[in-house]
Short mmCIF file of C-alpha atoms in Angstrom, two decimals:
data_model
loop_
_atom_site.label_atom_id
_atom_site.label_comp_id
_atom_site.label_asym_id
_atom_site.label_seq_id
_atom_site.Cartn_x
_atom_site.Cartn_y
_atom_site.Cartn_z
CA GLU A 1 63.26 61.72 -48.27
CA SER A 2 59.97 63.18 -47.04
CA LYS A 3 59.77 66.18 -44.79
CA ALA A 4 57.27 66.22 -41.97
CA THR A 5 54.92 69.15 -42.27
CA SER A 6 54.50 71.08 -39.05
CA ILE A 7 51.07 72.34 -38.17
CA ASP A 8 50.73 75.83 -36.78
CA VAL A 9 47.90 75.39 -34.28
CA TYR A 10 47.88 79.08 -33.43
CA GLN A 11 47.35 80.01 -37.08
CA ILE A 12 44.55 77.45 -37.49
CA VAL A 13 42.72 78.79 -34.43
CA THR A 14 43.29 82.40 -35.53
CA ASN A 15 41.95 81.62 -39.01
CA ARG A 16 38.83 80.00 -37.52
CA ILE A 17 38.14 83.01 -35.30
CA ILE A 18 38.64 85.36 -38.28
CA GLU A 19 36.17 83.26 -40.32
CA LEU A 20 33.60 83.60 -37.54
CA LEU A 21 34.18 87.36 -37.25
CA GLU A 22 33.75 87.73 -41.02
CA GLN A 23 30.34 86.06 -40.61
CA ASP A 24 29.46 88.69 -37.98
CA ILE A 25 29.79 86.06 -35.23
CA ILE A 26 31.75 87.17 -32.19
CA PRO A 27 32.44 83.77 -30.58
CA TRP A 28 33.20 85.07 -27.09
CA ARG A 29 29.99 87.15 -26.99
CA LYS A 30 27.68 84.63 -28.59
CA PRO A 31 24.71 83.57 -26.47
CA TRP A 32 25.36 79.85 -26.21
CA ILE A 33 22.63 77.47 -27.24
CA SER A 34 21.37 74.90 -24.77
CA GLY A 35 23.50 72.14 -26.32
CA GLY A 36 25.62 71.98 -23.19
CA CYS A 37 29.36 71.91 -22.83
CA PRO A 38 31.04 70.13 -25.78
CA GLN A 39 32.10 66.61 -24.85
CA ASN A 40 33.11 63.30 -26.36
CA LEU A 41 30.07 61.06 -26.76
CA ILE A 42 31.87 57.86 -25.71
CA SER A 43 34.26 58.97 -22.96
CA LYS A 44 31.98 61.80 -21.70
CA LYS A 45 35.17 63.84 -21.29
CA LYS A 46 34.39 67.54 -21.65
CA TYR A 47 36.49 69.63 -23.98
CA ARG A 48 38.45 72.45 -22.39
CA GLY A 49 40.30 75.60 -23.35
CA ILE A 50 39.93 77.03 -26.84
CA ASN A 51 38.01 73.89 -27.89
CA VAL A 52 34.96 75.05 -25.91
CA LEU A 53 34.83 78.30 -27.89
CA LEU A 54 35.49 76.64 -31.26
CA LEU A 55 32.98 73.80 -30.81
CA ASN A 56 30.24 75.96 -29.28
CA ALA A 57 30.51 78.29 -32.28
CA LEU A 58 29.27 75.43 -34.49
CA ASN A 59 25.75 75.92 -33.04
CA TYR A 60 24.83 72.26 -32.77
CA ALA A 61 21.68 71.44 -30.82
CA GLN A 62 23.70 68.82 -28.91
CA ASN A 63 27.42 69.21 -28.35
CA TYR A 64 28.54 65.58 -28.52
CA PHE A 65 31.50 64.70 -30.70
CA LEU A 66 33.27 61.55 -31.88
CA THR A 67 36.63 60.90 -33.47
CA PHE A 68 36.69 59.27 -36.89
CA ASN A 69 37.94 56.03 -35.30
CA GLN A 70 35.13 56.05 -32.73
CA VAL A 71 32.53 56.34 -35.51
CA ILE A 72 34.08 53.36 -37.32
CA GLN A 73 34.30 51.29 -34.07
CA LEU A 74 30.58 51.91 -33.49
CA GLY A 75 29.83 50.60 -36.99
CA GLY A 76 28.92 54.03 -38.32
CA SER A 77 30.08 55.96 -41.33
CA ILE A 78 30.69 59.59 -42.22
CA LYS A 79 28.40 61.24 -44.76
CA PRO A 80 30.31 62.13 -47.94
CA ASN A 81 29.78 65.90 -47.60
CA GLU A 82 30.57 66.14 -43.88
CA LYS A 83 33.67 67.94 -42.71
CA ALA A 84 35.84 67.31 -39.67
CA HIS A 85 36.12 69.96 -36.98
CA PHE A 86 39.45 71.03 -35.59
CA VAL A 87 40.15 70.21 -31.93
CA VAL A 88 43.34 71.29 -30.17
CA PHE A 89 45.09 68.54 -28.18
CA TRP A 90 47.09 69.79 -25.24
CA LYS A 91 48.46 68.48 -21.97
CA TRP A 92 50.69 69.65 -19.16
CA LEU A 93 54.33 68.61 -19.41
CA ASP A 94 56.62 68.39 -16.42
CA LYS A 95 60.24 69.21 -17.03
CA LYS A 96 63.25 69.45 -14.77
CA SER A 97 64.70 72.84 -13.99
CA ASP A 98 67.85 73.75 -15.94
CA GLU A 99 69.55 74.71 -12.70
CA GLY A 100 70.12 71.04 -11.93
CA GLN A 101 68.36 71.13 -8.58
CA GLY A 102 65.77 68.58 -9.66
CA GLU A 103 62.88 71.01 -9.32
CA GLN A 104 60.06 70.59 -11.76
CA GLU A 105 58.55 73.37 -13.81
#
């Protein structure tokens, strides 16, 4: 029987911010380069929330990103020494109130 490993997103983000601080980079004070707001190259959807801070801190000249599957679908490949960057997926969830009145939270 295999146990599913849970990922602690908060710890991953905290570790990344600590890494940046140890490099004397204060991500929320950094003068952003003119790469623009980070976005997906295919969908043009802009990243939001903590992803903006994390991806801007990479200092790319252009802030366009692809998923591994998107690279493969385009016929591309990943260079052997390249590393993936962490992106936090989040969405709003509607749930019914516990009071049974059918209100949504």
